Amino acid sequence: MHTLPMRISEKNTLEKIIIVGDRVLIKPKTARDQTKSGLYLPPGVQAKEKVQEGYIMKVGPGYPIPTDYGFDEEPWGQDEEEVRYIPLQAKEGDLAIYLQRDAIEINYLGEKYFIVPQSAVLMLVREEDL
C-alpha cells in the first residue's frame, strides 16, 4: 500500500498552484540509497535515471477542445467563450511512473517537484481508498 507523503501545510501551500493544460505536478518519491545487490548509489546517479516515480500532487484541466465542438448551434449564438477540456487520466494521489527526460524540475518553498506532461507518464498506480 502506498501512502501519500504529504503534510497538511504542504497541501495548503499547493492550493495556490494552478497546473496548466495536460500537465501534472509530481513530488518525486524518495530514492533508495541502496540497490538490491547492496551497492550505495550517490544522489547524482539516481537523478539521472531515465524512468522515475513520484506522487501526483496537482493535475491540470486536460486537453483543450474548441468551444464549438459537438454543438449544433451557430457559433455566433454563444455569448460567452468557455474553454472545454478532455480530462486527464491522472488524479491527485496516484503514484506515477514517468520519463525523466520530459520532466521540468522546480523548487517550491524548499521542496522539489516535477512538472510533467501526461504523455510522459507511463503508468499510474491508484489506491482506491485515497
Tab-separated table of N, CA, C and O in Angstrom:
chain	number	residue	atom	x	y	z
A	1	MET	N	0.834	-1.178	0.000
A	1	MET	CA	0.000	0.000	0.000
A	1	MET	C	0.875	1.236	0.000
A	1	MET	O	1.798	1.359	0.771
A	2	HIS	N	0.602	2.168	-0.878
A	2	HIS	CA	1.363	3.397	-0.968
A	2	HIS	C	0.637	4.483	-0.197
A	2	HIS	O	-0.562	4.640	-0.318
A	3	THR	N	1.415	5.223	0.577
A	3	THR	CA	0.827	6.348	1.288
A	3	THR	C	1.362	7.630	0.691
A	3	THR	O	2.515	7.691	0.275
A	4	LEU	N	0.561	8.621	0.624
A	4	LEU	CA	0.945	9.892	0.040
A	4	LEU	C	1.759	10.676	1.056
A	4	LEU	O	1.275	10.992	2.138
A	5	PRO	N	3.031	10.968	0.749
A	5	PRO	CA	3.881	11.664	1.709
A	5	PRO	C	3.605	13.157	1.692
A	5	PRO	O	4.282	13.931	1.047
A	6	MET	N	2.564	13.571	2.396
A	6	MET	CA	2.166	14.972	2.348
A	6	MET	C	1.784	15.456	3.742
A	6	MET	O	1.061	14.792	4.445
A	7	ARG	N	2.284	16.613	4.057
A	7	ARG	CA	1.901	17.243	5.315
A	7	ARG	C	0.712	18.157	5.060
A	7	ARG	O	0.475	18.592	3.947
A	8	ILE	N	-0.034	18.467	6.101
A	8	ILE	CA	-1.198	19.343	5.971
A	8	ILE	C	-0.778	20.714	5.437
A	8	ILE	O	-1.414	21.264	4.548
A	9	SER	N	0.307	21.260	5.945
A	9	SER	CA	0.762	22.577	5.482
A	9	SER	C	1.161	22.537	4.019
A	9	SER	O	0.970	23.508	3.297
A	10	GLU	N	1.726	21.420	3.569
A	10	GLU	CA	2.107	21.289	2.156
A	10	GLU	C	0.869	21.305	1.269
A	10	GLU	O	0.860	21.932	0.218
A	11	LYS	N	-0.187	20.649	1.683
A	11	LYS	CA	-1.433	20.622	0.922
A	11	LYS	C	-1.985	22.041	0.768
A	11	LYS	O	-2.423	22.431	-0.303
A	12	ASN	N	-1.938	22.817	1.844
A	12	ASN	CA	-2.456	24.180	1.804
A	12	ASN	C	-1.635	25.080	0.885
A	12	ASN	O	-2.187	25.918	0.190
A	13	THR	N	-0.314	24.938	0.884
A	13	THR	CA	0.512	25.784	0.031
A	13	THR	C	0.370	25.402	-1.438
A	13	THR	O	0.499	26.259	-2.305
A	14	LEU	N	0.091	24.162	-1.756
A	14	LEU	CA	-0.073	23.740	-3.145
A	14	LEU	C	-1.402	24.198	-3.732
A	14	LEU	O	-1.561	24.192	-4.951
A	15	GLU	N	-2.356	24.587	-2.903
A	15	GLU	CA	-3.637	25.076	-3.407
A	15	GLU	C	-3.468	26.342	-4.221
A	15	GLU	O	-4.294	26.648	-5.076
A	16	LYS	N	-2.396	27.081	-4.001
A	16	LYS	CA	-2.147	28.314	-4.739
A	16	LYS	C	-1.623	28.038	-6.151
A	16	LYS	O	-1.647	28.922	-6.989
A	17	ILE	N	-1.153	26.840	-6.403
A	17	ILE	CA	-0.568	26.487	-7.698
A	17	ILE	C	-1.667	26.046	-8.652
A	17	ILE	O	-2.540	25.260	-8.288
A	18	ILE	N	-1.617	26.559	-9.874
A	18	ILE	CA	-2.542	26.137	-10.928
A	18	ILE	C	-1.709	25.481	-12.024
A	18	ILE	O	-0.823	26.122	-12.603
A	19	ILE	N	-1.968	24.224	-12.284
A	19	ILE	CA	-1.266	23.497	-13.333
A	19	ILE	C	-2.022	23.721	-14.637
A	19	ILE	O	-3.244	23.613	-14.680
A	20	VAL	N	-1.299	23.991	-15.691
A	20	VAL	CA	-1.888	24.375	-16.969
A	20	VAL	C	-1.954	23.180	-17.927
A	20	VAL	O	-1.016	22.388	-18.009
A	21	GLY	N	-3.087	23.073	-18.620
A	21	GLY	CA	-3.226	22.111	-19.721
A	21	GLY	C	-3.119	20.660	-19.318
A	21	GLY	O	-3.701	20.230	-18.332
A	22	ASP	N	-2.323	19.915	-20.072
A	22	ASP	CA	-2.222	18.465	-19.896
A	22	ASP	C	-1.035	18.076	-19.025
A	22	ASP	O	-0.455	17.010	-19.187
A	23	ARG	N	-0.679	18.908	-18.074
A	23	ARG	CA	0.481	18.632	-17.230
A	23	ARG	C	0.046	18.224	-15.815
A	23	ARG	O	-1.045	18.535	-15.383
A	24	VAL	N	0.977	17.555	-15.133
A	24	VAL	CA	0.748	17.166	-13.745
A	24	VAL	C	1.948	17.603	-12.911
A	24	VAL	O	3.062	17.720	-13.422
A	25	LEU	N	1.710	17.878	-11.645
A	25	LEU	CA	2.768	18.216	-10.700
A	25	LEU	C	3.071	16.973	-9.882
A	25	LEU	O	2.174	16.402	-9.260
A	26	ILE	N	4.321	16.550	-9.904
A	26	ILE	CA	4.727	15.306	-9.243
A	26	ILE	C	5.761	15.602	-8.176
A	26	ILE	O	6.717	16.339	-8.414
A	27	LYS	N	5.561	15.025	-7.005
A	27	LYS	CA	6.582	15.063	-5.955
A	27	LYS	C	7.337	13.745	-6.055
A	27	LYS	O	6.740	12.675	-5.920
A	28	PRO	N	8.647	13.798	-6.337
A	28	PRO	CA	9.388	12.550	-6.519
A	28	PRO	C	9.413	11.714	-5.245
A	28	PRO	O	9.481	12.256	-4.138
A	29	LYS	N	9.314	10.439	-5.454
A	29	LYS	CA	9.391	9.502	-4.339
A	29	LYS	C	10.832	9.472	-3.859
A	29	LYS	O	11.756	9.575	-4.657
A	30	THR	N	11.045	9.351	-2.578
A	30	THR	CA	12.407	9.329	-2.059
A	30	THR	C	13.134	8.130	-2.625
A	30	THR	O	12.656	6.996	-2.551
A	31	ALA	N	14.272	8.397	-3.209
A	31	ALA	CA	15.050	7.335	-3.854
A	31	ALA	C	15.720	6.460	-2.805
A	31	ALA	O	16.118	6.916	-1.741
A	32	ARG	N	15.839	5.214	-3.156
A	32	ARG	CA	16.546	4.286	-2.277
A	32	ARG	C	18.038	4.480	-2.485
A	32	ARG	O	18.515	4.512	-3.612
A	33	ASP	N	18.774	4.620	-1.384
A	33	ASP	CA	20.213	4.816	-1.492
A	33	ASP	C	20.930	3.520	-1.826
A	33	ASP	O	22.025	3.533	-2.353
A	34	GLN	N	20.316	2.393	-1.521
A	34	GLN	CA	20.970	1.105	-1.696
A	34	GLN	C	20.241	0.301	-2.766
A	34	GLN	O	19.020	0.228	-2.781
A	35	THR	N	21.008	-0.294	-3.681
A	35	THR	CA	20.418	-1.128	-4.714
A	35	THR	C	20.102	-2.501	-4.142
A	35	THR	O	20.492	-2.826	-3.005
A	36	LYS	N	19.417	-3.343	-4.919
A	36	LYS	CA	19.079	-4.688	-4.465
A	36	LYS	C	20.322	-5.523	-4.177
A	36	LYS	O	20.310	-6.398	-3.336
A	37	SER	N	21.406	-5.243	-4.913
A	37	SER	CA	22.636	-6.011	-4.703
A	37	SER	C	23.476	-5.479	-3.552
A	37	SER	O	24.502	-6.054	-3.223
A	38	GLY	N	23.043	-4.364	-2.941
A	38	GLY	CA	23.747	-3.844	-1.784
A	38	GLY	C	24.658	-2.664	-2.084
A	38	GLY	O	25.341	-2.178	-1.193
A	39	LEU	N	24.694	-2.187	-3.313
A	39	LEU	CA	25.538	-1.040	-3.657
A	39	LEU	C	24.857	0.254	-3.220
A	39	LEU	O	23.644	0.383	-3.311
A	40	TYR	N	25.646	1.200	-2.763
A	40	TYR	CA	25.126	2.515	-2.416
A	40	TYR	C	25.380	3.459	-3.583
A	40	TYR	O	26.496	3.599	-4.040
A	41	LEU	N	24.311	4.093	-4.058
A	41	LEU	CA	24.414	4.990	-5.198
A	41	LEU	C	24.403	6.447	-4.735
A	41	LEU	O	23.602	6.817	-3.891
A	42	PRO	N	25.288	7.267	-5.300
A	42	PRO	CA	25.245	8.689	-4.962
A	42	PRO	C	23.999	9.343	-5.544
A	42	PRO	O	23.446	8.849	-6.529
A	43	PRO	N	23.537	10.452	-4.968
A	43	PRO	CA	22.303	11.101	-5.442
A	43	PRO	C	22.341	11.493	-6.916
A	43	PRO	O	21.337	11.449	-7.598
A	44	GLY	N	23.500	11.880	-7.458
A	44	GLY	CA	23.595	12.266	-8.865
A	44	GLY	C	23.263	11.133	-9.816
A	44	GLY	O	22.658	11.339	-10.856
A	45	VAL	N	23.624	9.916	-9.455
A	45	VAL	CA	23.331	8.762	-10.302
A	45	VAL	C	21.838	8.471	-10.287
A	45	VAL	O	21.231	8.194	-11.318
A	46	GLN	N	21.214	8.580	-9.131
A	46	GLN	CA	19.784	8.312	-9.022
A	46	GLN	C	18.981	9.319	-9.820
A	46	GLN	O	17.991	8.972	-10.455
A	47	ALA	N	19.386	10.585	-9.824
A	47	ALA	CA	18.634	11.626	-10.510
A	47	ALA	C	18.696	11.488	-12.025
A	47	ALA	O	17.846	11.998	-12.728
A	48	LYS	N	19.712	10.809	-12.550
A	48	LYS	CA	19.871	10.694	-13.999
A	48	LYS	C	19.191	9.459	-14.576
A	48	LYS	O	19.298	9.201	-15.764
A	49	GLU	N	18.518	8.686	-13.753
A	49	GLU	CA	17.797	7.524	-14.262
A	49	GLU	C	16.739	7.963	-15.255
A	49	GLU	O	16.147	9.024	-15.102
A	50	LYS	N	16.460	7.160	-16.255
A	50	LYS	CA	15.519	7.536	-17.309
A	50	LYS	C	14.066	7.465	-16.852
A	50	LYS	O	13.248	8.242	-17.278
A	51	VAL	N	13.739	6.518	-15.989
A	51	VAL	CA	12.362	6.362	-15.520
A	51	VAL	C	12.348	6.624	-14.010
A	51	VAL	O	13.149	6.080	-13.273
A	52	GLN	N	11.431	7.494	-13.596
A	52	GLN	CA	11.322	7.860	-12.187
A	52	GLN	C	9.910	7.575	-11.697
A	52	GLN	O	9.002	7.329	-12.484
A	53	GLU	N	9.738	7.666	-10.405
A	53	GLU	CA	8.398	7.526	-9.833
A	53	GLU	C	8.179	8.607	-8.779
A	53	GLU	O	9.112	9.077	-8.148
A	54	GLY	N	6.913	9.001	-8.654
A	54	GLY	CA	6.562	10.023	-7.690
A	54	GLY	C	5.054	10.120	-7.565
A	54	GLY	O	4.310	9.486	-8.326
A	55	TYR	N	4.621	10.914	-6.609
A	55	TYR	CA	3.194	11.065	-6.344
A	55	TYR	C	2.644	12.307	-7.023
A	55	TYR	O	3.263	13.371	-6.984
A	56	ILE	N	1.487	12.175	-7.631
A	56	ILE	CA	0.845	13.292	-8.299
A	56	ILE	C	0.188	14.171	-7.240
A	56	ILE	O	-0.664	13.714	-6.480
A	57	MET	N	0.611	15.439	-7.229
A	57	MET	CA	0.117	16.387	-6.235
A	57	MET	C	-0.989	17.281	-6.798
A	57	MET	O	-1.919	17.619	-6.089
A	58	LYS	N	-0.863	17.679	-8.059
A	58	LYS	CA	-1.854	18.532	-8.721
A	58	LYS	C	-1.975	18.089	-10.179
A	58	LYS	O	-1.020	17.577	-10.750
A	59	VAL	N	-3.144	18.317	-10.755
A	59	VAL	CA	-3.427	17.907	-12.126
A	59	VAL	C	-3.996	19.100	-12.884
A	59	VAL	O	-4.836	19.834	-12.352
A	60	GLY	N	-3.542	19.279	-14.124
A	60	GLY	CA	-4.090	20.322	-14.977
A	60	GLY	C	-5.488	19.953	-15.441
A	60	GLY	O	-5.948	18.825	-15.247
A	61	PRO	N	-6.183	20.890	-16.100
A	61	PRO	CA	-7.564	20.634	-16.524
A	61	PRO	C	-7.681	19.625	-17.663
A	61	PRO	O	-8.723	19.031	-17.843
A	62	GLY	N	-6.637	19.437	-18.447
A	62	GLY	CA	-6.679	18.474	-19.537
A	62	GLY	C	-6.361	19.096	-20.875
A	62	GLY	O	-5.776	20.170	-20.961
A	63	TYR	N	-6.784	18.408	-21.934
A	63	TYR	CA	-6.530	18.871	-23.289
A	63	TYR	C	-7.659	19.808	-23.717
A	63	TYR	O	-8.824	19.415	-23.711
A	64	PRO	N	-7.346	21.050	-24.123
A	64	PRO	CA	-8.412	21.967	-24.544
A	64	PRO	C	-9.017	21.532	-25.874
A	64	PRO	O	-8.320	21.029	-26.750
A	65	ILE	N	-10.323	21.714	-25.992
A	65	ILE	CA	-11.015	21.426	-27.243
A	65	ILE	C	-11.778	22.671	-27.659
A	65	ILE	O	-12.129	23.494	-26.813
A	66	PRO	N	-12.029	22.835	-28.953
A	66	PRO	CA	-12.761	24.028	-29.402
A	66	PRO	C	-14.135	24.111	-28.756
A	66	PRO	O	-14.789	23.110	-28.496
A	67	THR	N	-14.584	25.344	-28.533
A	67	THR	CA	-15.875	25.538	-27.883
A	67	THR	C	-17.029	25.099	-28.762
A	67	THR	O	-18.080	24.724	-28.262
A	68	ASP	N	-16.856	25.115	-30.085
A	68	ASP	CA	-17.951	24.732	-30.969
A	68	ASP	C	-17.974	23.237	-31.261
A	68	ASP	O	-18.818	22.753	-31.990
A	69	TYR	N	-17.069	22.487	-30.662
A	69	TYR	CA	-17.011	21.054	-30.893
A	69	TYR	C	-18.226	20.377	-30.266
A	69	TYR	O	-18.461	20.474	-29.077
A	70	GLY	N	-19.030	19.723	-31.078
A	70	GLY	CA	-20.175	18.990	-30.568
A	70	GLY	C	-21.430	19.801	-30.410
A	70	GLY	O	-22.446	19.287	-29.966
A	71	PHE	N	-21.421	21.086	-30.734
A	71	PHE	CA	-22.612	21.914	-30.614
A	71	PHE	C	-23.343	21.969	-31.945
A	71	PHE	O	-22.740	22.045	-33.003
A	72	ASP	N	-24.662	21.958	-31.918
A	72	ASP	CA	-25.459	22.104	-33.124
A	72	ASP	C	-25.826	23.560	-33.369
A	72	ASP	O	-26.321	23.910	-34.430
A	73	GLU	N	-25.590	24.404	-32.376
A	73	GLU	CA	-25.945	25.808	-32.501
A	73	GLU	C	-24.906	26.531	-33.361
A	73	GLU	O	-23.800	26.064	-33.554
A	74	GLU	N	-25.269	27.698	-33.818
A	74	GLU	CA	-24.350	28.534	-34.576
A	74	GLU	C	-23.334	29.163	-33.621
A	74	GLU	O	-23.677	29.531	-32.499
A	75	PRO	N	-22.074	29.304	-34.036
A	75	PRO	CA	-21.059	29.857	-33.128
A	75	PRO	C	-21.346	31.289	-32.699
A	75	PRO	O	-20.965	31.696	-31.617
A	76	TRP	N	-22.034	32.088	-33.541
A	76	TRP	CA	-22.316	33.472	-33.162
A	76	TRP	C	-23.459	33.571	-32.166
A	76	TRP	O	-23.705	34.620	-31.616
A	77	GLY	N	-24.149	32.448	-31.915
A	77	GLY	CA	-25.241	32.443	-30.952
A	77	GLY	C	-24.766	32.290	-29.516
A	77	GLY	O	-25.527	32.449	-28.588
A	78	GLN	N	-23.493	31.982	-29.328
A	78	GLN	CA	-22.959	31.794	-27.986
A	78	GLN	C	-22.415	33.121	-27.472
A	78	GLN	O	-21.645	33.794	-28.140
A	79	ASP	N	-22.845	33.485	-26.272
A	79	ASP	CA	-22.425	34.762	-25.709
A	79	ASP	C	-21.031	34.687	-25.097
A	79	ASP	O	-20.212	35.548	-25.312
A	80	GLU	N	-20.784	33.643	-24.310
A	80	GLU	CA	-19.505	33.542	-23.618
A	80	GLU	C	-18.628	32.499	-24.277
A	80	GLU	O	-19.082	31.446	-24.694
A	81	GLU	N	-17.346	32.804	-24.331
A	81	GLU	CA	-16.347	31.895	-24.866
A	81	GLU	C	-15.852	31.042	-23.691
A	81	GLU	O	-15.067	31.509	-22.878
A	82	GLU	N	-16.334	29.832	-23.566
A	82	GLU	CA	-15.944	28.957	-22.469
A	82	GLU	C	-15.053	27.849	-23.009
A	82	GLU	O	-15.407	27.181	-23.975
A	83	VAL	N	-13.902	27.665	-22.385
A	83	VAL	CA	-12.967	26.628	-22.808
A	83	VAL	C	-13.408	25.315	-22.192
A	83	VAL	O	-13.745	25.241	-21.013
A	84	ARG	N	-13.438	24.274	-23.013
A	84	ARG	CA	-13.768	22.933	-22.526
A	84	ARG	C	-12.517	22.073	-22.634
A	84	ARG	O	-11.647	22.324	-23.457
A	85	TYR	N	-12.445	21.052	-21.767
A	85	TYR	CA	-11.257	20.208	-21.699
A	85	TYR	C	-11.637	18.737	-21.719
A	85	TYR	O	-12.671	18.349	-21.178
A	86	ILE	N	-10.752	17.932	-22.302
A	86	ILE	CA	-10.826	16.480	-22.148
A	86	ILE	C	-9.983	16.175	-20.918
A	86	ILE	O	-8.785	16.475	-20.900
A	87	PRO	N	-10.561	15.620	-19.852
A	87	PRO	CA	-9.809	15.445	-18.599
A	87	PRO	C	-8.681	14.420	-18.734
A	87	PRO	O	-8.688	13.566	-19.618
A	88	LEU	N	-7.722	14.535	-17.834
A	88	LEU	CA	-6.578	13.623	-17.802
A	88	LEU	C	-6.927	12.356	-17.038
A	88	LEU	O	-7.850	12.334	-16.221
A	89	GLN	N	-6.171	11.306	-17.301
A	89	GLN	CA	-6.360	10.056	-16.555
A	89	GLN	C	-5.811	10.163	-15.147
A	89	GLN	O	-6.317	9.540	-14.232
A	90	ALA	N	-4.742	10.937	-14.972
A	90	ALA	CA	-4.082	11.050	-13.680
A	90	ALA	C	-4.965	11.802	-12.694
A	90	ALA	O	-5.682	12.722	-13.054
A	91	LYS	N	-4.895	11.380	-11.430
A	91	LYS	CA	-5.628	12.034	-10.352
A	91	LYS	C	-4.667	12.280	-9.190
A	91	LYS	O	-3.661	11.593	-9.040
A	92	GLU	N	-4.995	13.268	-8.373
A	92	GLU	CA	-4.162	13.561	-7.214
A	92	GLU	C	-4.060	12.331	-6.325
A	92	GLU	O	-5.052	11.666	-6.070
A	93	GLY	N	-2.842	12.035	-5.874
A	93	GLY	CA	-2.609	10.892	-5.016
A	93	GLY	C	-2.108	9.662	-5.745
A	93	GLY	O	-1.616	8.734	-5.115
A	94	ASP	N	-2.221	9.632	-7.080
A	94	ASP	CA	-1.727	8.485	-7.845
A	94	ASP	C	-0.209	8.426	-7.777
A	94	ASP	O	0.468	9.458	-7.729
A	95	LEU	N	0.322	7.214	-7.801
A	95	LEU	CA	1.755	7.017	-7.946
A	95	LEU	C	2.027	6.938	-9.444
A	95	LEU	O	1.418	6.131	-10.149
A	96	ALA	N	2.886	7.808	-9.959
A	96	ALA	CA	3.153	7.879	-11.390
A	96	ALA	C	4.559	7.378	-11.690
A	96	ALA	O	5.510	7.710	-10.986
A	97	ILE	N	4.676	6.571	-12.738
A	97	ILE	CA	5.954	6.176	-13.298
A	97	ILE	C	6.094	7.022	-14.563
A	97	ILE	O	5.245	6.944	-15.445
A	98	TYR	N	7.146	7.838	-14.641
A	98	TYR	CA	7.246	8.810	-15.727
A	98	TYR	C	8.670	8.879	-16.279
A	98	TYR	O	9.621	8.455	-15.629
A	99	LEU	N	8.779	9.423	-17.497
A	99	LEU	CA	10.070	9.613	-18.146
A	99	LEU	C	10.726	10.886	-17.622
A	99	LEU	O	10.145	11.966	-17.704
A	100	GLN	N	11.923	10.751	-17.098
A	100	GLN	CA	12.645	11.877	-16.522
A	100	GLN	C	13.005	12.921	-17.582
A	100	GLN	O	12.992	14.110	-17.311
A	101	ARG	N	13.266	12.499	-18.818
A	101	ARG	CA	13.722	13.440	-19.852
A	101	ARG	C	12.673	14.486	-20.203
A	101	ARG	O	13.006	15.574	-20.663
A	102	ASP	N	11.392	14.200	-19.985
A	102	ASP	CA	10.324	15.146	-20.293
A	102	ASP	C	9.909	15.993	-19.091
A	102	ASP	O	9.045	16.861	-19.216
A	103	ALA	N	10.503	15.737	-17.948
A	103	ALA	CA	10.116	16.429	-16.719
A	103	ALA	C	10.905	17.730	-16.552
A	103	ALA	O	12.073	17.813	-16.938
A	104	ILE	N	10.249	18.730	-15.999
A	104	ILE	CA	10.898	20.008	-15.681
A	104	ILE	C	10.922	20.132	-14.163
A	104	ILE	O	9.881	20.098	-13.504
A	105	GLU	N	12.118	20.248	-13.608
A	105	GLU	CA	12.274	20.322	-12.159
A	105	GLU	C	12.048	21.746	-11.669
A	105	GLU	O	12.522	22.701	-12.266
A	106	ILE	N	11.286	21.853	-10.581
A	106	ILE	CA	11.093	23.144	-9.915
A	106	ILE	C	11.286	22.957	-8.417
A	106	ILE	O	11.131	21.852	-7.894
A	107	ASN	N	11.641	24.029	-7.752
A	107	ASN	CA	11.699	24.057	-6.295
A	107	ASN	C	10.669	25.068	-5.829
A	107	ASN	O	10.698	26.226	-6.249
A	108	TYR	N	9.743	24.612	-4.988
A	108	TYR	CA	8.691	25.475	-4.477
A	108	TYR	C	8.687	25.380	-2.961
A	108	TYR	O	8.474	24.295	-2.403
A	109	LEU	N	8.980	26.497	-2.313
A	109	LEU	CA	9.048	26.571	-0.847
A	109	LEU	C	9.971	25.505	-0.278
A	109	LEU	O	9.666	24.833	0.705
A	110	GLY	N	11.112	25.315	-0.931
A	110	GLY	CA	12.127	24.385	-0.447
A	110	GLY	C	11.884	22.927	-0.783
A	110	GLY	O	12.666	22.076	-0.393
A	111	GLU	N	10.820	22.612	-1.491
A	111	GLU	CA	10.507	21.230	-1.876
A	111	GLU	C	10.763	21.045	-3.364
A	111	GLU	O	10.526	21.952	-4.163
A	112	LYS	N	11.214	19.862	-3.734
A	112	LYS	CA	11.497	19.537	-5.125
A	112	LYS	C	10.275	18.880	-5.759
A	112	LYS	O	9.720	17.928	-5.206
A	113	TYR	N	9.859	19.410	-6.923
A	113	TYR	CA	8.733	18.871	-7.683
A	113	TYR	C	9.124	18.790	-9.150
A	113	TYR	O	10.092	19.412	-9.582
A	114	PHE	N	8.321	18.033	-9.905
A	114	PHE	CA	8.492	17.979	-11.356
A	114	PHE	C	7.158	18.300	-12.016
A	114	PHE	O	6.115	17.846	-11.565
A	115	ILE	N	7.222	19.085	-13.093
A	115	ILE	CA	6.058	19.312	-13.937
A	115	ILE	C	6.245	18.423	-15.151
A	115	ILE	O	7.262	18.511	-15.850
A	116	VAL	N	5.272	17.536	-15.375
A	116	VAL	CA	5.398	16.501	-16.396
A	116	VAL	C	4.152	16.500	-17.280
A	116	VAL	O	3.034	16.520	-16.754
A	117	PRO	N	4.317	16.469	-18.607
A	117	PRO	CA	3.130	16.317	-19.459
A	117	PRO	C	2.573	14.904	-19.312
A	117	PRO	O	3.323	13.957	-19.072
A	118	GLN	N	1.264	14.765	-19.450
A	118	GLN	CA	0.679	13.435	-19.289
A	118	GLN	C	1.269	12.424	-20.275
A	118	GLN	O	1.364	11.252	-19.969
A	119	SER	N	1.713	12.886	-21.437
A	119	SER	CA	2.291	11.976	-22.426
A	119	SER	C	3.582	11.318	-21.924
A	119	SER	O	3.983	10.275	-22.427
A	120	ALA	N	4.248	11.903	-20.912
A	120	ALA	CA	5.462	11.319	-20.353
A	120	ALA	C	5.165	10.353	-19.216
A	120	ALA	O	6.069	9.664	-18.739
A	121	VAL	N	3.918	10.289	-18.772
A	121	VAL	CA	3.544	9.356	-17.709
A	121	VAL	C	3.301	7.994	-18.339
A	121	VAL	O	2.453	7.850	-19.218
A	122	LEU	N	4.062	7.009	-17.898
A	122	LEU	CA	3.968	5.668	-18.474
A	122	LEU	C	2.922	4.805	-17.786
A	122	LEU	O	2.278	3.977	-18.429
A	123	MET	N	2.757	4.994	-16.475
A	123	MET	CA	1.861	4.125	-15.718
A	123	MET	C	1.415	4.854	-14.459
A	123	MET	O	2.150	5.659	-13.904
A	124	LEU	N	0.205	4.556	-14.028
A	124	LEU	CA	-0.332	5.098	-12.783
A	124	LEU	C	-0.723	3.962	-11.863
A	124	LEU	O	-1.276	2.960	-12.316
A	125	VAL	N	-0.443	4.118	-10.583
A	125	VAL	CA	-0.900	3.166	-9.570
A	125	VAL	C	-1.845	3.938	-8.672
A	125	VAL	O	-1.466	4.912	-8.035
A	126	ARG	N	-3.101	3.490	-8.649
A	126	ARG	CA	-4.138	4.210	-7.889
A	126	ARG	C	-4.636	3.318	-6.769
A	126	ARG	O	-5.096	2.211	-6.994
A	127	GLU	N	-4.579	3.850	-5.564
A	127	GLU	CA	-5.143	3.160	-4.409
A	127	GLU	C	-6.593	3.623	-4.282
A	127	GLU	O	-6.857	4.815	-4.260
A	128	GLU	N	-7.522	2.716	-4.215
A	128	GLU	CA	-8.943	3.061	-4.189
A	128	GLU	C	-9.357	3.802	-2.933
A	128	GLU	O	-10.312	4.546	-2.956
A	129	ASP	N	-8.635	3.628	-1.830
A	129	ASP	CA	-9.051	4.251	-0.582
A	129	ASP	C	-8.485	5.653	-0.390
A	129	ASP	O	-8.664	6.253	0.630
A	130	LEU	N	-7.803	6.224	-1.395
A	130	LEU	CA	-7.266	7.572	-1.263
A	130	LEU	C	-8.364	8.593	-1.372
A	130	LEU	O	-9.236	8.508	-2.160
